[in-house]
Short mmCIF file of C-alpha atoms in Angstrom, two decimals:
data_model
loop_
_atom_site.label_atom_id
_atom_site.label_comp_id
_atom_site.label_asym_id
_atom_site.label_seq_id
_atom_site.Cartn_x
_atom_site.Cartn_y
_atom_site.Cartn_z
CA MET A 1 93.65 115.70 97.29
CA THR A 2 94.12 112.73 99.35
CA ALA A 3 93.73 109.54 101.10
CA ILE A 4 90.88 109.00 103.46
CA GLY A 5 91.93 108.58 107.07
CA GLY A 6 91.33 109.40 110.70
CA SER A 7 91.71 108.55 114.35
CA SER A 8 89.33 107.26 116.94
CA SER A 9 91.03 108.53 120.05
CA SER A 10 92.30 111.71 121.58
CA ALA A 11 94.79 112.17 124.37
CA ALA A 12 93.98 113.55 127.75
CA THR A 13 94.63 117.16 128.63
CA LEU A 14 95.89 117.70 132.14
CA SER A 15 96.34 120.77 134.27
CA SER A 16 99.80 122.20 133.77
CA SER A 17 100.22 122.44 137.53
CA VAL A 18 100.03 118.71 138.22
CA LYS A 19 102.02 115.70 137.09
CA PHE A 20 100.76 112.13 137.19
CA PRO A 21 102.62 108.86 136.80
CA PRO A 22 102.42 107.48 133.23
CA SER A 23 100.06 104.72 134.39
CA GLN A 24 97.46 107.31 135.35
CA PHE A 25 97.34 108.95 131.93
CA PRO A 26 94.21 107.86 130.10
CA LYS A 27 94.96 107.28 126.45
CA SER A 28 91.72 108.81 125.30
CA SER A 29 89.53 111.57 126.65
CA THR A 30 87.79 114.76 125.69
CA PHE A 31 90.16 117.63 125.17
CA SER A 32 89.65 121.21 126.24
CA PRO A 33 92.20 123.79 125.09
CA HIS A 34 91.63 125.79 128.29
CA PRO A 35 91.86 123.25 131.11
CA THR A 36 90.47 124.25 134.48
CA PRO A 37 93.33 124.29 136.98
CA LEU A 38 93.01 122.13 140.06
CA ASN A 39 92.29 124.10 143.24
CA PRO A 40 95.48 124.35 145.33
CA PRO A 41 95.25 123.92 149.09
CA LYS A 42 94.67 127.22 150.86
CA CYS A 43 97.29 128.43 153.31
CA THR A 44 98.24 131.72 154.96
CA LEU A 45 101.82 132.89 155.31
CA ARG A 46 102.88 135.45 157.92
CA SER A 47 105.80 137.64 156.95
CA GLU A 48 108.33 138.70 159.60
CA ASN A 49 109.10 141.83 157.60
CA PRO A 50 106.02 142.97 155.73
CA LEU A 51 106.59 145.35 152.81
CA PRO A 52 105.72 149.04 153.29
CA PRO A 53 102.39 150.03 151.72
CA ASN A 54 104.06 152.06 148.96
CA ALA A 55 106.84 149.63 148.20
CA VAL A 56 107.44 148.86 144.50
CA VAL A 57 107.53 145.15 143.76
CA SER A 58 109.24 144.17 140.53
CA LYS A 59 107.15 141.91 138.31
CA PRO A 60 108.59 138.49 137.49
CA SER A 61 109.88 138.10 133.95
CA PRO A 62 107.86 136.01 131.45
CA LEU A 63 110.54 133.34 131.66
CA GLU A 64 110.25 133.17 135.44
CA ILE A 65 106.47 132.88 135.19
CA LEU A 66 106.82 130.01 132.74
CA LYS A 67 109.41 128.28 134.87
CA THR A 68 107.49 128.53 138.14
CA SER A 69 104.10 127.58 136.65
CA SER A 70 105.05 123.93 136.95
CA VAL A 71 107.95 122.60 138.97
CA ASP A 72 110.91 121.57 136.83
CA ARG A 73 108.80 121.64 133.64
CA TYR A 74 111.54 123.27 131.58
CA THR A 75 114.55 121.78 133.32
CA LYS A 76 113.58 118.10 133.57
CA GLU A 77 110.81 117.40 131.04
CA LYS A 78 111.63 116.47 127.47
CA THR A 79 110.04 118.09 124.47
CA SER A 80 106.77 116.45 123.38
CA ILE A 81 105.59 115.18 120.02
CA ILE A 82 101.96 116.18 119.45
CA VAL A 83 99.44 115.69 116.66
CA ILE A 84 96.38 117.93 116.57
CA GLY A 85 93.77 118.07 113.82
CA LEU A 86 90.66 116.40 112.44
CA ASN A 87 89.77 113.91 109.75
CA VAL A 88 86.98 112.06 107.97
CA HIS A 89 86.22 109.98 111.07
CA THR A 90 85.81 112.94 113.40
CA ALA A 91 84.54 115.82 111.24
CA PRO A 92 82.14 116.25 108.31
CA VAL A 93 83.33 117.55 104.97
CA GLU A 94 81.96 121.04 105.59
CA MET A 95 84.25 121.32 108.63
CA ARG A 96 87.32 119.81 106.97
CA GLU A 97 87.19 122.12 103.98
CA LYS A 98 87.32 125.17 106.28
CA LEU A 99 90.56 123.97 107.84
CA ALA A 100 92.21 122.62 104.68
CA ILE A 101 95.69 124.02 103.94
CA PRO A 102 96.91 123.93 100.31
CA GLU A 103 100.19 122.10 99.82
CA ALA A 104 101.89 125.23 98.48
CA GLN A 105 101.32 126.89 101.87
CA TRP A 106 102.79 124.10 104.02
CA PRO A 107 106.30 125.67 104.29
CA GLN A 108 104.82 129.03 105.30
CA VAL A 109 102.57 127.36 107.89
CA ILE A 110 105.56 125.52 109.41
CA GLN A 111 107.36 128.83 109.92
CA GLU A 112 104.25 130.50 111.37
CA LEU A 113 103.74 127.66 113.84
CA CYS A 114 107.38 127.66 114.91
CA ALA A 115 107.16 131.38 115.58
CA LEU A 116 104.72 130.58 118.42
CA ASN A 117 106.32 130.57 121.88
CA HIS A 118 106.15 126.87 122.63
CA ILE A 119 106.57 125.24 119.20
CA GLU A 120 110.04 124.06 118.25
CA GLU A 121 109.33 122.00 115.10
CA ALA A 122 106.23 121.44 112.95
CA ALA A 123 104.80 119.64 109.91
CA VAL A 124 101.46 119.76 108.10
CA LEU A 125 99.57 116.88 106.50
CA SER A 126 96.49 118.30 104.78
CA THR A 127 94.50 116.13 102.38
CA CYS A 128 90.92 115.86 101.22
CA ASN A 129 90.11 113.78 104.29
CA ARG A 130 92.41 115.01 107.03
CA ILE A 131 94.15 118.09 108.30
CA GLU A 132 96.78 117.16 110.90
CA ILE A 133 99.51 119.31 112.41
CA TYR A 134 102.49 117.52 113.95
CA LEU A 135 104.55 119.39 116.53
CA VAL A 136 107.66 119.15 118.65
CA ALA A 137 106.57 121.27 121.60
CA LEU A 138 108.39 122.80 124.57
CA SER A 139 105.21 122.57 126.64
CA GLN A 140 102.31 120.26 125.82
CA HIS A 141 99.41 122.30 127.12
CA ARG A 142 100.63 125.73 126.07
CA ALA A 143 101.53 124.44 122.61
CA VAL A 144 98.06 122.91 122.14
CA ARG A 145 96.45 126.14 123.27
CA GLU A 146 98.58 128.23 120.90
CA VAL A 147 97.96 125.99 117.91
CA THR A 148 94.23 125.70 118.58
CA ASP A 149 94.00 129.49 118.69
CA TRP A 150 96.03 129.69 115.47
CA ILE A 151 93.76 127.18 113.68
CA SER A 152 90.66 129.07 114.85
CA LYS A 153 91.96 132.41 113.55
CA LEU A 154 93.06 130.88 110.25
CA SER A 155 89.81 129.04 109.55
CA GLY A 156 87.24 131.24 111.26
CA VAL A 157 85.94 128.19 113.14
CA SER A 158 85.37 128.70 116.87
CA ILE A 159 87.62 126.92 119.36
CA PRO A 160 84.74 124.92 120.94
CA GLU A 161 83.70 123.70 117.49
CA ILE A 162 87.28 122.68 116.64
CA CYS A 163 87.65 120.83 119.95
CA LYS A 164 84.38 119.01 119.33
CA HIS A 165 85.79 117.32 116.23
CA GLN A 166 89.55 117.22 116.69
CA ILE A 167 92.01 114.48 117.53
CA LEU A 168 94.78 115.20 120.02
CA LEU A 169 97.57 112.70 120.70
CA TYR A 170 100.87 112.95 122.55
CA ASN A 171 104.30 111.34 122.16
CA LYS A 172 104.05 107.57 121.60
CA ASP A 173 100.35 107.77 120.69
CA ALA A 174 101.08 110.55 118.19
CA THR A 175 103.94 108.58 116.66
CA GLN A 176 101.87 105.41 116.39
CA HIS A 177 99.05 107.38 114.77
CA LEU A 178 101.31 108.71 112.00
CA PHE A 179 102.76 105.24 111.40
CA GLU A 180 99.23 103.85 111.03
CA VAL A 181 98.33 106.72 108.70
CA ALA A 182 101.34 106.01 106.46
CA ALA A 183 100.56 102.29 106.46
CA GLY A 184 96.98 102.90 105.36
CA LEU A 185 95.57 101.44 108.60
CA ASP A 186 93.94 104.71 109.62
CA SER A 187 92.21 105.27 106.30
CA LEU A 188 88.51 104.95 105.63
CA VAL A 189 89.55 102.74 102.72
CA LEU A 190 91.72 100.36 104.74
CA GLY A 191 95.07 99.78 103.07
CA GLU A 192 94.71 102.44 100.37
CA GLY A 193 98.05 103.52 99.00
CA GLN A 194 97.78 107.18 98.08
CA ILE A 195 98.31 108.41 101.64
CA LEU A 196 101.90 107.15 101.64
CA SER A 197 102.77 109.39 98.70
CA GLN A 198 101.21 112.29 100.60
CA VAL A 199 103.34 111.55 103.68
CA LYS A 200 106.37 111.59 101.36
CA GLN A 201 105.23 114.97 100.08
CA VAL A 202 105.34 116.34 103.63
CA VAL A 203 109.07 115.53 103.76
CA LYS A 204 109.66 116.95 100.29
CA SER A 205 107.83 120.19 101.12
CA GLY A 206 109.67 120.54 104.43
CA GLN A 207 113.20 120.23 103.06
CA GLY A 208 115.19 123.32 104.01
CA VAL A 209 112.27 124.95 105.83
CA PRO A 210 113.23 126.33 109.29
CA GLY A 211 111.22 124.33 111.80
CA PHE A 212 111.13 121.09 109.80
CA ASP A 213 114.12 119.86 111.71
CA ARG A 214 115.69 116.73 113.12
CA LYS A 215 112.91 115.23 115.21
CA ILE A 216 109.94 116.01 112.99
CA SER A 217 111.75 115.02 109.78
CA GLY A 218 112.98 111.84 111.50
CA LEU A 219 109.40 111.06 112.51
CA PHE A 220 108.08 111.37 108.95
CA LYS A 221 110.98 109.48 107.38
CA GLN A 222 110.39 106.64 109.82
CA ALA A 223 106.67 106.73 108.93
CA ILE A 224 107.55 106.33 105.25
CA SER A 225 109.65 103.26 106.11
CA VAL A 226 106.72 101.84 108.06
CA GLY A 227 104.35 102.38 105.15
CA LYS A 228 106.71 100.66 102.74
CA ARG A 229 107.27 97.68 105.06
CA VAL A 230 103.56 97.13 105.66
CA ARG A 231 102.75 97.23 101.97
CA THR A 232 105.68 95.00 101.03
CA GLU A 233 105.46 92.40 103.79
CA LYS A 234 101.68 92.25 104.35
CA ASN A 235 100.37 93.20 100.90
CA ILE A 236 97.59 95.11 102.63
CA SER A 237 96.78 97.16 99.52
CA SER A 238 95.81 94.07 97.55
CA GLY A 239 92.18 94.33 96.47
CA SER A 240 91.65 97.64 98.25
CA VAL A 241 90.25 100.79 96.70
CA SER A 242 91.39 104.38 96.66
CA VAL A 243 89.32 107.54 96.84
CA SER A 244 89.29 107.82 93.05
CA SER A 245 88.35 104.19 92.42
CA ALA A 246 85.68 104.39 95.12
CA ALA A 247 84.27 107.44 93.35
CA VAL A 248 84.00 105.48 90.09
CA GLU A 249 82.40 102.54 91.90
CA LEU A 250 79.91 104.90 93.54
CA ALA A 251 79.00 106.32 90.13
CA LEU A 252 78.29 102.80 88.86
CA MET A 253 76.11 102.09 91.89
CA LYS A 254 74.08 105.28 91.47
CA ARG A 255 73.56 105.18 87.70
CA SER A 256 70.32 103.73 86.41
CA VAL A 257 72.42 101.49 84.15
CA ALA A 258 75.39 99.80 85.84
CA SER A 259 77.90 100.50 83.06
CA PHE A 260 79.61 103.40 81.34
CA ASP A 261 78.85 102.22 77.80
CA ASP A 262 76.51 105.08 76.94
CA ALA A 263 77.58 107.51 79.66
CA ARG A 264 78.48 111.06 78.74
CA VAL A 265 81.32 111.55 81.20
CA LEU A 266 82.95 114.84 82.15
CA VAL A 267 86.06 114.93 84.37
CA ILE A 268 87.07 118.34 85.71
CA GLY A 269 90.72 118.43 86.71
CA ALA A 270 93.65 116.44 85.32
CA GLY A 271 95.90 116.51 88.37
CA LYS A 272 96.75 113.47 90.49
CA MET A 273 93.17 112.68 91.48
CA GLY A 274 91.74 113.51 88.07
CA LYS A 275 94.25 111.25 86.38
CA LEU A 276 93.35 108.37 88.70
CA VAL A 277 89.62 108.89 88.08
CA ILE A 278 90.22 108.76 84.33
CA LYS A 279 92.27 105.56 84.66
CA HIS A 280 89.61 103.86 86.81
CA LEU A 281 86.88 104.92 84.41
CA ALA A 282 88.88 103.40 81.56
CA ALA A 283 89.35 100.20 83.57
CA LYS A 284 85.56 100.00 83.98
CA GLY A 285 84.97 100.22 80.26
CA CYS A 286 84.53 103.96 79.69
CA ARG A 287 86.08 104.64 76.28
CA LYS A 288 85.26 108.31 75.80
CA MET A 289 85.28 111.24 78.21
CA VAL A 290 85.66 115.00 78.13
CA VAL A 291 88.38 116.44 80.38
CA VAL A 292 88.24 120.09 81.45
CA ASN A 293 91.54 121.48 82.70
CA ARG A 294 93.46 124.76 82.77
CA SER A 295 95.92 123.47 80.18
CA GLU A 296 96.08 120.58 77.72
CA GLU A 297 99.56 119.45 78.73
CA ARG A 298 98.43 117.07 81.47
CA VAL A 299 95.61 115.70 79.34
CA ASN A 300 98.11 114.89 76.58
CA ALA A 301 100.28 113.03 79.11
CA ILE A 302 97.29 110.90 80.12
CA ARG A 303 96.49 110.26 76.43
CA GLU A 304 99.98 108.75 76.05
CA GLU A 305 99.18 106.21 78.77
CA LEU A 306 95.62 105.44 77.65
CA LYS A 307 95.92 105.22 73.88
CA ASP A 308 92.66 103.27 73.50
CA VAL A 309 90.57 105.93 75.29
CA ASP A 310 89.20 109.00 73.52
CA LEU A 311 90.04 111.95 75.77
CA VAL A 312 88.56 115.24 74.56
CA TYR A 313 90.22 118.30 76.07
CA ARG A 314 88.27 121.48 76.86
CA PRO A 315 89.52 124.63 78.62
CA LEU A 316 88.09 125.71 81.95
CA SER A 317 86.20 128.54 80.26
CA GLU A 318 83.96 125.95 78.53
CA MET A 319 83.14 124.01 81.71
CA LEU A 320 79.42 124.90 81.89
CA GLU A 321 78.93 124.21 78.20
CA CYS A 322 80.54 120.78 78.65
CA ALA A 323 78.42 120.14 81.76
CA THR A 324 75.24 120.68 79.72
CA GLU A 325 76.28 117.81 77.44
CA ALA A 326 77.23 115.43 80.28
CA ASP A 327 75.14 113.20 82.54
CA LEU A 328 78.00 112.14 84.86
CA ILE A 329 80.44 114.75 86.21
CA PHE A 330 83.53 114.09 88.37
CA THR A 331 85.11 117.14 90.02
CA CYS A 332 88.62 116.86 91.41
CA THR A 333 90.42 120.20 91.38
CA ALA A 334 92.23 122.28 94.00
CA SER A 335 89.89 125.23 93.53
CA GLU A 336 89.23 127.03 96.81
CA SER A 337 85.74 128.09 95.70
CA PRO A 338 82.89 126.03 94.16
CA LEU A 339 83.01 125.54 90.39
CA PHE A 340 79.31 124.68 90.27
CA SER A 341 76.93 127.00 92.12
CA LYS A 342 73.24 126.37 92.58
CA GLU A 343 72.46 129.22 90.21
CA ASN A 344 74.55 128.06 87.24
CA VAL A 345 73.53 124.39 87.64
CA GLU A 346 69.90 125.45 87.66
CA MET A 347 70.46 127.03 84.24
CA LEU A 348 71.78 123.79 82.71
CA SER A 349 69.44 121.87 80.44
CA SER A 350 68.15 118.49 81.59
CA VAL A 351 70.06 115.33 80.68
CA GLY A 352 67.24 113.86 78.62
CA LYS A 353 64.55 111.24 79.07
CA GLY A 354 65.50 107.79 80.35
CA VAL A 355 68.84 108.93 81.71
CA GLY A 356 67.72 110.20 85.10
CA ASN A 357 69.26 113.10 86.96
CA ARG A 358 72.72 114.47 86.31
CA LEU A 359 75.19 112.95 88.79
CA TYR A 360 77.95 115.02 90.37
CA ILE A 361 80.72 113.04 92.10
CA ASP A 362 82.72 115.64 94.01
CA ILE A 363 85.96 114.33 95.58
CA SER A 364 87.56 117.73 96.17
CA ILE A 365 88.36 119.53 99.42
CA PRO A 366 87.25 122.29 99.50
CA ARG A 367 84.21 121.03 97.59
CA ASN A 368 83.87 121.95 93.92
CA VAL A 369 80.08 121.60 93.94
CA ASP A 370 78.09 123.93 96.15
CA PRO A 371 75.97 122.00 98.69
CA GLY A 372 72.90 123.88 97.46
CA VAL A 373 73.07 122.02 94.13
CA SER A 374 71.71 118.91 95.87
CA GLU A 375 68.44 120.77 96.44
CA LEU A 376 67.74 120.91 92.70
CA GLU A 377 65.45 118.33 91.11
CA ASN A 378 67.70 117.68 88.13
CA ALA A 379 70.94 117.11 90.08
CA VAL A 380 72.25 114.49 92.53
CA VAL A 381 75.47 115.32 94.38
CA TYR A 382 77.85 112.94 96.20
CA ASN A 383 81.04 113.95 98.02
CA VAL A 384 83.92 112.14 99.69
CA ASP A 385 81.87 111.40 102.81
CA ASP A 386 79.45 109.38 100.66
CA LEU A 387 82.18 106.91 99.68
CA ARG A 388 81.60 104.86 102.84
CA GLU A 389 78.89 103.00 100.99
CA VAL A 390 81.50 101.63 98.60
CA VAL A 391 84.31 100.72 100.97
CA ASP A 392 82.35 98.37 103.24
CA ALA A 393 82.82 95.47 100.80
CA ASN A 394 85.73 93.01 101.15
CA MET A 395 86.76 94.45 104.53
CA GLU A 396 87.27 91.19 106.43
CA ASP A 397 90.42 90.15 104.57
CA ARG A 398 91.98 93.61 104.85
CA HIS A 399 91.20 93.77 108.58
CA GLN A 400 93.13 90.52 109.06
CA LYS A 401 96.10 91.98 107.19
CA ALA A 402 95.83 95.12 109.29
CA MET A 403 96.12 93.09 112.49
CA GLU A 404 99.28 91.47 111.15
CA ALA A 405 100.68 94.85 110.10
CA ARG A 406 100.43 96.21 113.64
CA GLY A 407 103.34 93.97 114.62
CA ILE A 408 105.54 95.83 112.14
CA ILE A 409 104.30 99.15 113.46
CA GLN A 410 105.18 98.16 117.02
CA GLU A 411 108.73 97.21 115.95
CA GLU A 412 109.23 100.51 114.16
CA LEU A 413 107.66 102.41 117.05
CA ASN A 414 110.18 100.92 119.48
CA LYS A 415 113.04 101.92 117.18
CA PHE A 416 111.81 105.47 116.86
CA GLU A 417 111.22 105.84 120.60
CA ALA A 418 114.76 104.60 121.23
CA TRP A 419 116.16 107.10 118.72
CA ILE A 420 114.20 110.02 120.22
CA ASP A 421 115.27 109.15 123.76
CA SER A 422 118.88 108.70 122.70
CA LEU A 423 118.90 112.31 121.45
CA GLU A 424 118.89 113.30 125.12
CA THR A 425 122.47 112.07 125.33
CA VAL A 426 123.74 114.19 122.43
CA PRO A 427 124.47 117.32 124.56
CA THR A 428 126.31 115.14 127.08
CA ILE A 429 128.37 113.51 124.32
CA LYS A 430 129.33 116.92 122.95
CA LYS A 431 130.17 118.34 126.39
CA PHE A 432 132.19 115.25 127.35
CA ARG A 433 134.15 115.35 124.09
CA ALA A 434 134.84 119.07 124.58
CA TYR A 435 135.94 118.42 128.19
CA VAL A 436 138.38 115.69 127.15
CA GLU A 437 139.64 117.73 124.18
CA ARG A 438 140.48 120.67 126.45
CA ILE A 439 142.55 118.38 128.68
CA ARG A 440 144.30 116.78 125.69
CA ALA A 441 145.16 120.13 124.08
CA SER A 442 146.34 121.60 127.40
CA GLU A 443 148.61 118.66 128.26
CA LEU A 444 150.05 118.58 124.73
CA GLU A 445 150.83 122.29 124.95
CA LYS A 446 152.56 121.82 128.32
CA CYS A 447 154.67 119.01 126.89
CA LEU A 448 155.70 121.09 123.87
CA SER A 449 156.58 124.11 126.02
CA LYS A 450 158.88 122.00 128.21
CA MET A 451 160.79 120.91 125.11
CA ARG A 452 161.60 124.58 124.42
CA GLY A 453 160.98 124.41 120.69
CA ASN A 454 163.38 121.52 120.08
CA VAL A 455 160.68 119.65 118.19
CA SER A 456 160.40 119.24 114.43
CA LYS A 457 157.15 119.62 112.52
CA GLU A 458 157.03 115.86 111.97
CA GLN A 459 157.49 115.21 115.68
CA LYS A 460 154.71 117.66 116.58
CA GLU A 461 152.36 115.91 114.15
CA ALA A 462 153.30 112.54 115.62
CA MET A 463 152.67 113.76 119.18
CA TYR A 464 149.33 115.27 118.11
CA ALA A 465 148.32 111.99 116.44
CA LEU A 466 149.39 110.05 119.54
CA SER A 467 147.32 112.24 121.86
CA MET A 468 144.27 112.04 119.57
CA GLY A 469 144.61 108.27 119.29
CA ILE A 470 144.72 107.84 123.07
CA VAL A 471 141.71 110.12 123.55
CA ASN A 472 139.64 108.41 120.86
CA LYS A 473 140.33 104.96 122.24
CA LEU A 474 139.46 106.07 125.76
CA LEU A 475 136.25 107.74 124.54
CA HIS A 476 135.10 104.79 122.47
CA GLY A 477 133.66 102.86 125.40
CA PRO A 478 131.74 105.74 127.03
CA MET A 479 130.42 106.88 123.64
CA GLN A 480 129.12 103.39 122.86
CA HIS A 481 127.24 103.36 126.16
CA LEU A 482 125.66 106.73 125.42
CA ARG A 483 124.15 105.62 122.12
CA CYS A 484 121.02 103.56 121.61
CA ASP A 485 119.25 103.23 118.25
CA GLY A 486 116.83 100.47 119.23
CA ASN A 487 118.76 97.79 117.30
CA ASP A 488 120.79 96.45 120.23
CA ASN A 489 119.98 94.99 123.62
CA LYS A 490 120.82 98.09 125.65
CA SER A 491 117.81 99.48 127.46
CA LEU A 492 117.05 103.16 127.27
CA SER A 493 117.11 103.39 131.05
CA GLU A 494 120.69 102.05 131.00
CA VAL A 495 121.77 104.64 128.39
CA LEU A 496 120.15 107.51 130.26
CA GLU A 497 121.69 106.38 133.55
CA ASN A 498 125.11 106.32 131.88
CA MET A 499 124.48 109.89 130.72
CA ARG A 500 123.57 111.03 134.24
CA ALA A 501 126.63 109.26 135.67
CA LEU A 502 128.96 111.09 133.27
CA ASN A 503 127.27 114.37 134.07
CA ARG A 504 127.85 113.78 137.78
CA MET A 505 131.43 112.51 137.51
CA TYR A 506 132.71 115.25 135.22
CA ASP A 507 130.39 118.07 136.30
CA LEU A 508 129.01 118.54 132.78
CA GLU A 509 125.72 120.14 133.83
CA THR A 510 125.18 123.75 132.79
CA GLU A 511 123.41 126.43 134.82
CA ILE A 512 120.72 126.97 132.18
CA SER A 513 119.18 123.86 130.68
CA LEU A 514 118.84 123.48 126.94
CA MET A 515 115.05 123.59 127.24
CA GLU A 516 115.13 126.75 129.30
CA GLU A 517 117.42 128.42 126.78
CA LYS A 518 114.98 127.58 123.98
CA ILE A 519 112.16 129.19 125.92
CA ARG A 520 114.28 132.29 126.49
CA VAL A 521 115.00 132.62 122.75
CA LYS A 522 111.29 132.25 121.96
CA LEU A 523 110.29 134.93 124.43
CA GLU A 524 112.93 137.36 123.23
CA ARG A 525 111.84 136.79 119.64
CA ALA A 526 108.21 137.45 120.59
CA LYS A 527 109.15 140.86 122.09
CA LYS A 528 110.66 142.08 118.82
#
């Protein structure tokens, strides 16, 4: 269950055979997972030594095909951060529930995604109003294609239908999007706070999972810091509503009597969302409600917090019996199939004269109330998409706070971009240290051999310490100029130029780039 949120833009998809300067990349455009390649200029080559008709030509390896499909793609391009998914702004509830991924399955999904050829790291943020997959990809376009295919097979939704509703953002845009999500700026209920706890849960679920590694975990941890700063410094959550409180407000709006004094309230589910619904009902004056849950333990915990509210526990097996006695029903469980079908609701007795129809407020994804129930004369059903009616009030003040919060997001975005770019220098730092260490160890060994063993243990230790001290002091300057965390005045271009200079001066380049080696490992794994 979750915060409401979304995105209004999607990044452009470009042919993998062409590169454009950054200024020519449109920030938003329609995405197609199978881009049409640009037509190359036609030319005819004449061979001096044509192959015999029966000659056997060896096929290029998969790695060679990948390498030659775009010049220098794997040797000079960095990995990309990508977010792909859909949310309450781009897709209706019936689409979102098909793609929803239960929290318990997030670790397994991360491993499945990272088993794809072009995915290095991954994370999943799936809530009642968004399903977003964050990736560190070895190739933008191939990664998007692989993940889109994976989502389609998992959900049974066609690729064209997914692309019609999805968001797709790359690198800085993807990072900024997550920061805005964590800060509550991307939510339908602007400034709502529950989404931050859900972003924290992504990190908790990813701990120790192969594929939830340095870059993706760093991204989410930075997003958590952004969310905390925005809420602390801008107080954007003040006066805002959450999904659960909006559901209670909606119930008040739709009841014939705008109070809960005589309401017969049934809450199904006592998890996080159910607990919040109960608390908001109590805050609005509801002093008695029936709570249906699998066990009584959670209901007892809520009783301890709300001692002045009469909470009556009933097991799930008595749900329909309890529904017959209720005129207002909130559903907020993680059930993957509807709890109320059209057939069993039709069998329920009417709520009685003067009360009106029985109201169902369904804030679950997948939905707990079958859409067909809304066709019945004695039932009125509202779901999370109907909460927009509630959240339009008091928006002006929160929009002003949101504008102020974007300054914080920009600061944190610059820090994260600096950290990501500085990771490029890590292999150079390691290779340079190893290069210097080999020289130090070799020269120390030569010195000791010339002394023909006339050296005590204490003297050897002193000579070793001396050599290490000299090396560390000499390395201090270069190492400082290869690090950039966004907190100093060094530009990233300066740091990266220092890295290239060291590579040139000390011949630190390797024959196979790190990116190319990752692709090779992926392809070999796929063959097994």
